[in-house]
Coordinates of C-alpha atoms and ligand atoms in Angstrom, one line a residue:
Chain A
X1 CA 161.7 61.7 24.7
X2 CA 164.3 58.9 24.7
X3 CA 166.0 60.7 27.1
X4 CA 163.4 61.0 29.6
X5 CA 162.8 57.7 29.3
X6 CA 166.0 56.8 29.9
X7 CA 166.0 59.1 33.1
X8 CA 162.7 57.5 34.6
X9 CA 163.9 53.8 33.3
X10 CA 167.3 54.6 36.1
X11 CA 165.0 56.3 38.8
X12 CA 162.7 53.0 38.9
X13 CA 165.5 50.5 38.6
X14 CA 167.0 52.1 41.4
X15 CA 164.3 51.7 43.2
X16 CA 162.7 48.4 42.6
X17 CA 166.6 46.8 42.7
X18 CA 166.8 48.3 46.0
X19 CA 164.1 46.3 47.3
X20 CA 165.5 42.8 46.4
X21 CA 162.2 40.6 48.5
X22 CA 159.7 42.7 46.0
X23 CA 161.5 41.4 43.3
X24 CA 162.2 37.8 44.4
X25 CA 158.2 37.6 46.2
X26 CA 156.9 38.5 42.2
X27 CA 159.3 35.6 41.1
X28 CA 158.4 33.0 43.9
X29 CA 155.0 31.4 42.8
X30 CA 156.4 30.7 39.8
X31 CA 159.5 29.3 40.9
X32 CA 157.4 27.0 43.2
X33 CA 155.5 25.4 40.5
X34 CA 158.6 24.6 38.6
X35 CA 160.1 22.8 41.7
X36 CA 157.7 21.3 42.9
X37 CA 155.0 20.4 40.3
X38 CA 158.2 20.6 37.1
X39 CA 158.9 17.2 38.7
X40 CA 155.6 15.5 38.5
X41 CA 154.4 17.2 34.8
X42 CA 157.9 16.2 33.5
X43 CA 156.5 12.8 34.3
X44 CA 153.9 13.1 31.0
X45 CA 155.4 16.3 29.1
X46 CA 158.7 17.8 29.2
X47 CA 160.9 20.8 30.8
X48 CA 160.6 22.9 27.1
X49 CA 156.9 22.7 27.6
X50 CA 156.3 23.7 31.4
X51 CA 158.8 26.1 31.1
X52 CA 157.4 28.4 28.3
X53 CA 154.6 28.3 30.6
X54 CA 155.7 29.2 34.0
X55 CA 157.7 32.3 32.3
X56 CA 153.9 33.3 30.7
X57 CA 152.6 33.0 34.4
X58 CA 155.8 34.8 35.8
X59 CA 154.9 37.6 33.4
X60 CA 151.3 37.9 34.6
X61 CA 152.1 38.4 38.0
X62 CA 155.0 40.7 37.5
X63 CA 154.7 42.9 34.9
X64 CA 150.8 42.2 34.8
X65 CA 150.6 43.8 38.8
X66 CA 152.5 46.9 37.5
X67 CA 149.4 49.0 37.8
X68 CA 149.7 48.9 41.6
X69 CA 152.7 51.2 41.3
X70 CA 150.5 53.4 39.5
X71 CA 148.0 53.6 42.0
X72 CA 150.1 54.7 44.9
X73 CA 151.7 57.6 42.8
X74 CA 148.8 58.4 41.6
X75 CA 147.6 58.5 45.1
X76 CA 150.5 60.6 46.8
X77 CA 150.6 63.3 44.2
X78 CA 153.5 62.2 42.8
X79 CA 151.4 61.2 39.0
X80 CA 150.3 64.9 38.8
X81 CA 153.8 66.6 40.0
X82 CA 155.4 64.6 36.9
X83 CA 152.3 65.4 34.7
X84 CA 152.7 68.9 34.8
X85 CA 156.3 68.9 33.8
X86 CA 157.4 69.3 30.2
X87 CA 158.2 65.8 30.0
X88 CA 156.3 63.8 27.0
X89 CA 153.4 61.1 27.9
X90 CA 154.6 58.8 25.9
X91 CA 158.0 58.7 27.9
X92 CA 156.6 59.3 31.4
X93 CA 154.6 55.8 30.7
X94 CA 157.6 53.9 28.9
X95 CA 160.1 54.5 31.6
X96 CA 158.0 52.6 33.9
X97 CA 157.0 50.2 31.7
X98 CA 160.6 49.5 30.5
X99 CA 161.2 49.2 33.8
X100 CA 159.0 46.3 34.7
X101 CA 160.2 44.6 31.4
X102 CA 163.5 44.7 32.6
X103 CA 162.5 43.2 36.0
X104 CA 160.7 40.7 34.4
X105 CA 164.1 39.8 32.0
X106 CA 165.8 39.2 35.0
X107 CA 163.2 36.9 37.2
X108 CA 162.7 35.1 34.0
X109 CA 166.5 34.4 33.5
X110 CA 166.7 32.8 37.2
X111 CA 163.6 31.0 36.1
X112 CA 165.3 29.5 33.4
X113 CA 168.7 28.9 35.4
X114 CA 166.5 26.7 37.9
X115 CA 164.9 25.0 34.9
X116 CA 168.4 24.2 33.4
X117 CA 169.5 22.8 37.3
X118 CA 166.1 20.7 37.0
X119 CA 166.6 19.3 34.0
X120 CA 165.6 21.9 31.1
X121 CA 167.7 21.0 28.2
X122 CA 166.4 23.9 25.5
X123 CA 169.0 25.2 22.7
X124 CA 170.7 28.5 23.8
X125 CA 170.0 30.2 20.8
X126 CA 166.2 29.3 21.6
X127 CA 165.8 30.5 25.0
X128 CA 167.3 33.6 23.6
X129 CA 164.8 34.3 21.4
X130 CA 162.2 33.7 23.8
X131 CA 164.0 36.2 26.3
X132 CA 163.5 38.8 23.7
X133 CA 159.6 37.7 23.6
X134 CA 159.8 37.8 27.5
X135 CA 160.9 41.8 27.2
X136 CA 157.7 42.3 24.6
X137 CA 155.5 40.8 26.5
X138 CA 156.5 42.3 29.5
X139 CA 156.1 45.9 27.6
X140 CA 152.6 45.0 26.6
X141 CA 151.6 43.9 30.0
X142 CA 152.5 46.7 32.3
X143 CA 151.5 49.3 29.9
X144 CA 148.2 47.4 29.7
X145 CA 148.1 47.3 33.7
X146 CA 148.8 50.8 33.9
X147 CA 145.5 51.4 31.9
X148 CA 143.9 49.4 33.8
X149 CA 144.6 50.7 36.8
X150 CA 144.2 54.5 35.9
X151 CA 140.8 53.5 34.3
X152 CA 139.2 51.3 37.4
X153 CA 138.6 52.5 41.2
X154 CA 141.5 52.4 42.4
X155 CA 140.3 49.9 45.6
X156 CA 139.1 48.2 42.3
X157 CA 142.1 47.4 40.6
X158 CA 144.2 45.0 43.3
X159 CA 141.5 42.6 43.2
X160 CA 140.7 43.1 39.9
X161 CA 143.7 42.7 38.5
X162 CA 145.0 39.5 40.2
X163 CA 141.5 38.3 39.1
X164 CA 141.7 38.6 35.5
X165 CA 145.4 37.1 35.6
X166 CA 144.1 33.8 36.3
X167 CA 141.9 32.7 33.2
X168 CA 144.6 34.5 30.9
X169 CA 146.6 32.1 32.6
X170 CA 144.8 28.7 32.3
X171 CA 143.2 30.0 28.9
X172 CA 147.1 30.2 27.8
X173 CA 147.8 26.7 28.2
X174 CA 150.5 27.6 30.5
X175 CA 150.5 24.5 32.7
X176 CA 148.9 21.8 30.4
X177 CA 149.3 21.8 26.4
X178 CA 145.8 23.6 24.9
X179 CA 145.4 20.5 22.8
X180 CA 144.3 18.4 24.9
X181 CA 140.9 20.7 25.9
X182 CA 137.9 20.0 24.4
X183 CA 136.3 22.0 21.8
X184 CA 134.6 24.9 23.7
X185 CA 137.8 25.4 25.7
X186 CA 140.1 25.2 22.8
X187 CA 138.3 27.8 21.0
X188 CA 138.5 29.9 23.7
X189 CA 141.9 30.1 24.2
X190 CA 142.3 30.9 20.8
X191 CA 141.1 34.7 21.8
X192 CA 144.0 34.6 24.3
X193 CA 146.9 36.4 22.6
X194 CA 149.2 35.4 25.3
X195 CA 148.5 31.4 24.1
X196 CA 150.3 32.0 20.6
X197 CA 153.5 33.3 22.6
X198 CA 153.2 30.5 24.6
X199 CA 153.1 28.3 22.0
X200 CA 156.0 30.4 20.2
X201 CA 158.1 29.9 22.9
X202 CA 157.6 26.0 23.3
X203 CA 158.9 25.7 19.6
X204 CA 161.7 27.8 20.3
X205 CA 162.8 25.6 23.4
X206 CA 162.3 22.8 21.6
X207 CA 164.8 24.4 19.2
X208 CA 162.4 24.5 16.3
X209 CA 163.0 28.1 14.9
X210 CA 161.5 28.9 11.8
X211 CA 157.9 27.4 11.6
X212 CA 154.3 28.8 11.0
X213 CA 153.5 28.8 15.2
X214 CA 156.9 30.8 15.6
X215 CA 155.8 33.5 13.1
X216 CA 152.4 33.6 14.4
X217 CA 153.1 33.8 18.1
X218 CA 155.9 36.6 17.0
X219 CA 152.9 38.5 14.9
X220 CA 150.7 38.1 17.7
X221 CA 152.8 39.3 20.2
X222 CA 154.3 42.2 18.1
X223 CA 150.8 43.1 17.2
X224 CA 149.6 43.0 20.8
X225 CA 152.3 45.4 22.4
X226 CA 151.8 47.9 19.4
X227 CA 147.7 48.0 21.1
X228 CA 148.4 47.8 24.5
X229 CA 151.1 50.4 24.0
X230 CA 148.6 52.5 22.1
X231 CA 146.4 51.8 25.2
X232 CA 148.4 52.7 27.6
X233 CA 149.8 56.4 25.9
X234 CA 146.0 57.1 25.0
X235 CA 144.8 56.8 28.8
X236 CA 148.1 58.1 30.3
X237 CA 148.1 61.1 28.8
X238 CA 144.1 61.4 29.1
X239 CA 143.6 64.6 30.8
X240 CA 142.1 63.2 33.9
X241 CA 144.1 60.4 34.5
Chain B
X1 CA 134.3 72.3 33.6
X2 CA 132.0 69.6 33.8
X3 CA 133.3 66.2 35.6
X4 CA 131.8 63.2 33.8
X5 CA 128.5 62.3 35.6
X6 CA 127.7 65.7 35.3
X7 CA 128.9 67.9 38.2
X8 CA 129.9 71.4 36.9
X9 CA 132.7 72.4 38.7
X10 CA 133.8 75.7 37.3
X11 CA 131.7 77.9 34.8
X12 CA 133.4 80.7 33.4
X13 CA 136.1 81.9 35.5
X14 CA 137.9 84.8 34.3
X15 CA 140.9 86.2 36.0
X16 CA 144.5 87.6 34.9
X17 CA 147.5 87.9 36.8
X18 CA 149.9 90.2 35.8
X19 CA 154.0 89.7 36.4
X20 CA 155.1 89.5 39.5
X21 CA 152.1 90.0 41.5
X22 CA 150.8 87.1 44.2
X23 CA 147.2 86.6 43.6
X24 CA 145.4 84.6 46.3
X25 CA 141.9 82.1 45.1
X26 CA 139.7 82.4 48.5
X27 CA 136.7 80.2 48.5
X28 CA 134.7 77.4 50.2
X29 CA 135.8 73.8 49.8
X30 CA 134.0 72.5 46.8
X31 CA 134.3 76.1 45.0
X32 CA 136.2 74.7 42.2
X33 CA 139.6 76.5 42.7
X34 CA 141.6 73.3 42.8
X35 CA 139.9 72.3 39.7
X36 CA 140.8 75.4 37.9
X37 CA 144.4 75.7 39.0
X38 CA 144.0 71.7 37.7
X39 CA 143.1 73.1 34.3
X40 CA 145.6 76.0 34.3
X41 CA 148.3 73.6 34.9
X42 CA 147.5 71.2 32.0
X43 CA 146.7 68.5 34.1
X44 CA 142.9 68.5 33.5
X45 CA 141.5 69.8 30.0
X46 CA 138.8 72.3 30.7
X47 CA 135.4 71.6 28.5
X48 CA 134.8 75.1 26.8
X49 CA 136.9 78.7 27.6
X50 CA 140.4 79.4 26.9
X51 CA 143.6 80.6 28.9
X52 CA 147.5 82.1 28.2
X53 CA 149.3 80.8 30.8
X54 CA 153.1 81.9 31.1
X55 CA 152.9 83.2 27.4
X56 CA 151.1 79.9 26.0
X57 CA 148.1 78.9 24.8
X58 CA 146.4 76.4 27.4
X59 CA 145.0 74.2 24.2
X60 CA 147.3 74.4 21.1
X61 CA 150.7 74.6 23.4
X62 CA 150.9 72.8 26.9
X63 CA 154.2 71.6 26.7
X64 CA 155.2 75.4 26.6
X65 CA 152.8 76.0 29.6
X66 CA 154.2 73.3 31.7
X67 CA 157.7 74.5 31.0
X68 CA 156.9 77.7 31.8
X69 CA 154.5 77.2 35.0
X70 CA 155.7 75.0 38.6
X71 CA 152.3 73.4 40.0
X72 CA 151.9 72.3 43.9
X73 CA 148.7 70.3 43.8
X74 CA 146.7 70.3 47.2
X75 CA 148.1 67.8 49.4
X76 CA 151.7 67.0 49.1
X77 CA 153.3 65.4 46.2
X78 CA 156.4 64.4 47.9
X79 CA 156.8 60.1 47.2
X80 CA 156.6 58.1 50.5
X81 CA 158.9 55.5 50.3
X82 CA 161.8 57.0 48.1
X83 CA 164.5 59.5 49.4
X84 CA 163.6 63.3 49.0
X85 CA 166.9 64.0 47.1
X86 CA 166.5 60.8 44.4
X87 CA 162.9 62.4 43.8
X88 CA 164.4 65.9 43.6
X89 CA 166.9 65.2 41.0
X90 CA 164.7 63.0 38.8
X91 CA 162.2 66.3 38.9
X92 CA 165.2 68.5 38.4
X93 CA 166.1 66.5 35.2
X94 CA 162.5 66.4 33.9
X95 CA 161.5 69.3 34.9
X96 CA 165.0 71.5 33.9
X97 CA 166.3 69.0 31.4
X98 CA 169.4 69.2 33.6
X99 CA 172.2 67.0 33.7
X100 CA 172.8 64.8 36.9
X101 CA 175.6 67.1 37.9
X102 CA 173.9 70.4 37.5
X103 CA 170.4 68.5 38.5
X104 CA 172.3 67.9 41.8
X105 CA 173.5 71.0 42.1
X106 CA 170.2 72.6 41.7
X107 CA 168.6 70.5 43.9
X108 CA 171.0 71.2 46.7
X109 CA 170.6 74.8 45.9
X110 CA 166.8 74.8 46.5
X111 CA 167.6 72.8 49.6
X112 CA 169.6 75.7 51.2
X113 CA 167.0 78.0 49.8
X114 CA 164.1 76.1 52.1
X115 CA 165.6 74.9 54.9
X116 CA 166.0 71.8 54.0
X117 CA 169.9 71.0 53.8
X118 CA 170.6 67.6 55.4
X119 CA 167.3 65.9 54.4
X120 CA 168.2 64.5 50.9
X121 CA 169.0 60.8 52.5
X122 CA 165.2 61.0 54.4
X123 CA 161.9 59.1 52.8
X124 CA 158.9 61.2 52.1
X125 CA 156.7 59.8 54.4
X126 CA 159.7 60.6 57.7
X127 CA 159.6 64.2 57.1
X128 CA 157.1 66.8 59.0
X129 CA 154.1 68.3 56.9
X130 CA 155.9 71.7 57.0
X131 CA 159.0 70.2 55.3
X132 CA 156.7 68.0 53.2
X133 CA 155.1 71.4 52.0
X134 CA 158.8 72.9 51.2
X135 CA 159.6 69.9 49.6
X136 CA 156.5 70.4 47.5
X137 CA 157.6 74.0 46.9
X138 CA 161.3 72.2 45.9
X139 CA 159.4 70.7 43.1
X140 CA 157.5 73.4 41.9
X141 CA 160.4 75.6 41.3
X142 CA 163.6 73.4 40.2
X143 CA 163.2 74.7 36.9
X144 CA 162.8 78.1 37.1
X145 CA 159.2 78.8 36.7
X146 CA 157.7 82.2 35.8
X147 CA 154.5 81.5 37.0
X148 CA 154.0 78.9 40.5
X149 CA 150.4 78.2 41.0
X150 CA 150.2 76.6 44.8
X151 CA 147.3 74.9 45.9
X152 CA 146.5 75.5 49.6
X153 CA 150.0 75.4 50.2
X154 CA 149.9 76.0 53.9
X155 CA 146.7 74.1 54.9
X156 CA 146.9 71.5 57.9
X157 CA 150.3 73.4 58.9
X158 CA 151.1 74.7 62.3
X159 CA 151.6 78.4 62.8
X160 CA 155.1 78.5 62.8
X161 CA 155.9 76.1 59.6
X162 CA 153.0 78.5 58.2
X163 CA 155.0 81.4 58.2
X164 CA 158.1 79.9 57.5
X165 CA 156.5 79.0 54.1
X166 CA 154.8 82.3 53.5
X167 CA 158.7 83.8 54.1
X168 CA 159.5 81.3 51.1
X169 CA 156.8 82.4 48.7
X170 CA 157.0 86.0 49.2
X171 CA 160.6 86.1 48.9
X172 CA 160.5 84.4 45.7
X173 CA 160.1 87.9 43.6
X174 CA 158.1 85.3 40.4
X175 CA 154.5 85.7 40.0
X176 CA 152.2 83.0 42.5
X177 CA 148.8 81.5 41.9
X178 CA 147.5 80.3 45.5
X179 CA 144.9 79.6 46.9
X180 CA 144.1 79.2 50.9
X181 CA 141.7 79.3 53.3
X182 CA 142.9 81.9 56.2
X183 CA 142.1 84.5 55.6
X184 CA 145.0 86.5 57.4
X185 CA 147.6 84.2 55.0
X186 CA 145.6 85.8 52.4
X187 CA 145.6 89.6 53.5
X188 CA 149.2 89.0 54.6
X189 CA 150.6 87.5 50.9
X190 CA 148.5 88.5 48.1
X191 CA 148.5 91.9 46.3
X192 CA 145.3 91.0 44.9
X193 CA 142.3 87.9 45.9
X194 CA 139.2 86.7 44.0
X195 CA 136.6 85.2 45.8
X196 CA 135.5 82.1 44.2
X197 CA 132.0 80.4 45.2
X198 CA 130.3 77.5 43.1
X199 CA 132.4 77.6 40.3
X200 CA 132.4 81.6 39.9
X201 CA 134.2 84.9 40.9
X202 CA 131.7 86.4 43.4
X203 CA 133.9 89.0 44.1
X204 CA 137.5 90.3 43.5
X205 CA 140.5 93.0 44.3
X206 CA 142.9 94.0 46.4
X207 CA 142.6 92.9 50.3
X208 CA 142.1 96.4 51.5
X209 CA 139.3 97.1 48.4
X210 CA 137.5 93.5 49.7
X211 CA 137.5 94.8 53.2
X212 CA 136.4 98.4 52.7
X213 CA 136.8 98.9 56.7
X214 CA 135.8 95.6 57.6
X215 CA 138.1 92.8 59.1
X216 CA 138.4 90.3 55.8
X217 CA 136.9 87.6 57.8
X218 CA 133.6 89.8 58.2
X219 CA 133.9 90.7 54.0
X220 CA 134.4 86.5 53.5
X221 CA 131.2 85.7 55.6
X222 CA 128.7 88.4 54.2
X223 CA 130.4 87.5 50.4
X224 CA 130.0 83.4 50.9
X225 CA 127.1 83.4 53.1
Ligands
ADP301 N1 137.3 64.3 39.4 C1 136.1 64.8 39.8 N2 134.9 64.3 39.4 C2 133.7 64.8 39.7 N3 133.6 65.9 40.4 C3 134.7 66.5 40.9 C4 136.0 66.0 40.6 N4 136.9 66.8 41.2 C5 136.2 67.8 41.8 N5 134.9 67.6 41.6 C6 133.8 68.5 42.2 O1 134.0 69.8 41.6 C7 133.7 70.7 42.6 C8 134.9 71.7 42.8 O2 135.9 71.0 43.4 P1 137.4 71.6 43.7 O3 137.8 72.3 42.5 O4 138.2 70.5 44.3 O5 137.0 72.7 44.9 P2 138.0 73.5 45.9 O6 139.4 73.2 45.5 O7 137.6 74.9 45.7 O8 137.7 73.0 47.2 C9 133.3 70.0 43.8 O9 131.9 69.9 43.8 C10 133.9 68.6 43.6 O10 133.1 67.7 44.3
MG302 MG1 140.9 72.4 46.5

């Protein structure tokens, strides 16, 4: 199993590495709002807070879109010719979503490198941390996508998908601190796991490591990728996926 | 097998297929042949009946049916944008548990075998449908299969690629699972044929048996009309 993983994980590396644009296009919306909005929200909050964000965002659009991959191979044959091999579900659907992880480790790290040019002054040991949450979430993300997009239409799942990105990502407090919502809005993003990594990953730029909202975004997350991994193996090895 | 939303695609198809022998599906579009080779190949769980497929229970073991079977789905399964030989090794890997070295090594070995030496470096979607289809074949057979179940291997092919890739499959001496729709690739191939027509056998046995003096197109008419 772990070596079959480990075999898929190098087949898709190879191939998303070798088409550099892909992987800097995923990266650039991102990288726009911290260039050229960072400046004006640094002008009422801080780097350490839009930063968090813009990595939650980054995530969303590149690990969250992994499902398209899906849906080509799926198209071409290519889903059922490795389906019918002896090799386990479970790795078939984490080699791909280790995959995207991995791509999403290493846009997030440039994202962070521009930060740091702009201005972003968070603790090492901090942004650390929060690239390890990056690699969880990413994990929970594409395997959710892949679910997704091997359980909708598959003309469905495009718009679908970059559809359902955007209230996750508002609802997440990404781009302006959840406290300052009113009531109904606040309560809402409560039901968004992705706003307790958020806010886990504010503290842990802001170098604060051991506190209640650390542990809670940490459960959260944890908690999160266990179900969407769960998800993901349940519907990948479905018998008509 | 019944598709959710209620279409019955297969009800109680029984056939064997004894080592060695190349045993041809003939049937309509829509008959449900893809649908069982689907289910024999683990890739679709049938709701009621049971199968041994290359020694193994379809249920209770389909990891030992999927190492024992190679599957070529209808239409081809060779990846688009990605070099042939990347995706042959990766399958050789899976497929064999090989080591990149031998993986290689097997892969380039197949090549020869199917006339495809020099390709490796080409994307999927740059080769011709009859190397697409031997490609496909590639796949099915990196790992040494004792049972290959092809799914219209040859349809949409032009008459010479056609009989390149019957060449292939009969001189493969392992036992084949096909299905087609001409009717001389058919008579031509298989030792023995069922005829399969809304989800049952209507009729089966050896070509000459199914003719009985006839011309097989005459016998498929009268037997689907
Ligand atoms: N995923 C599916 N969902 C619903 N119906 C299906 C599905 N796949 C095939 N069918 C139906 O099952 C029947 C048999 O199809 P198939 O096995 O592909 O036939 P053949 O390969 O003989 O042309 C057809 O009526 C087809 O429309
Ligand atoms: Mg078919």
């Amino acid at each position: 199993m772990i070596r079959d993983t480990g075999v898929l994980l190098r087949h898709y590396l190879r191939q998303v590495f070798k088409q550099k644009y892909g992987l800097v296009i995923t990266a650039a919306q991102p990288l726009f709002f911290l260039v050229l909005f960072g400046p004006l929200f640094t002008r009422i909050g801080s780097w350490e807070v839009l930063v968090p964000g813009l990595i939650i965002q980054l995530g969303l659009m590149s690990a969250g879109m992994a499902g398209f991959g899906i849906v080509v191979d799926k198209r071409f044959g290519v889903l059922d010719r490795l389906r019918a091999t002896r090799t386990s579900r479970l790795a078939l659907l984490l080699g791909r979503v280790l995959s995207n992880a991995a791509v999403l480790l290493v846009q997030a790290t440039a994202l962070i490198a521009v930060g740091y040019a702009l201005g972003l002054r968070a603790p090492v040991v901090g942004v650390l941390l929060g690239l390890a949450m990056v690699i969880v979430l990413g994990i929970s993300l594409a395997s959710l996508s892949y679910a997704a997009a091997l359980s909708v239409p598959k003309s469905l799942f495009p718009s679908l998908a970059s559809t359902v990105v955007v209230p996750l990502m508002l609802l997440s407090g990404a781009f302006l601190p959840m406290s300052m919502a009113p009531d109904w809005l606040y309560a809402l993003s409560r039901a968004n796991p992705f706003t307790y990594s958020v806010d886990a990953m504010r503290e842990l730029f802001a170098g604060h490591f051991l506190t209640p909202t650390v542990a809670v975004g940490v459960a959260v997350t944890a908690a999160f990728t266990a179900v969407s991994l769960l998800v993901g193996t349940r519907i990948f090895g479905r018998a008509n996926a | 097998m019944t598709f959710k939303g209620g279409v019955e695609a297969v009800r109680g198809i029984s056939l064997d297929v004894a080592p060695g022998e190349i045993v041809g599906f003939l049937g309509p579009n829509g008959a449900g042949k893809s649908t069982t080779m689907r289910m024999l190949a683990t890739l679709l769980r049938p709701t009621s009946g049971t199968a041994t497929v290359a020694g193994h229970d379809l249920l209770s073991d389909p990891s030992g049916v999927r190492r024992g079977i190679g599957y070529v789905g209808q239409g081809t399964s060779v990846a688009p944008f990605t070099p042939i030989g990347e995706e042959l090794v990766l399958q050789a890997q899976l497929a064999a548990r090989l080591g990149l070295d031998e993986a290689r090594a097997r892969v380039r070995e197949l090549m020869a075998l199917l006339d495809l030496e020099g390709l490796e470096h080409r994307i999927g979607a740059s080769l011709s449908g009859g190397q697409q289809r031997r490609v496909d074949l590639a796949f099915g057979l990196l790992h040494k299969p004792s049972l290959l179940i092809l799914d219209e291997p040859s349809t949409g092919l032009d008459p010479a690629s056609r009989a390149a890739l019957w060449e292939h499959v009969k001189g493969l001496g392992i036992t084949v699972l096909l299905s087609t729709h001409y009717l001389e690739e058919a008579d031509a191939l298989c030792d023995r044929l069922y005829l399969i027509d809304k989800g049952v056998v209507t009729a089966s046995g050896t070509p000459a048996e199914l003719k009985a003096g006839r011309t097989l197109d005459e016998f498929y008419l009268e037997a689907t009309r």
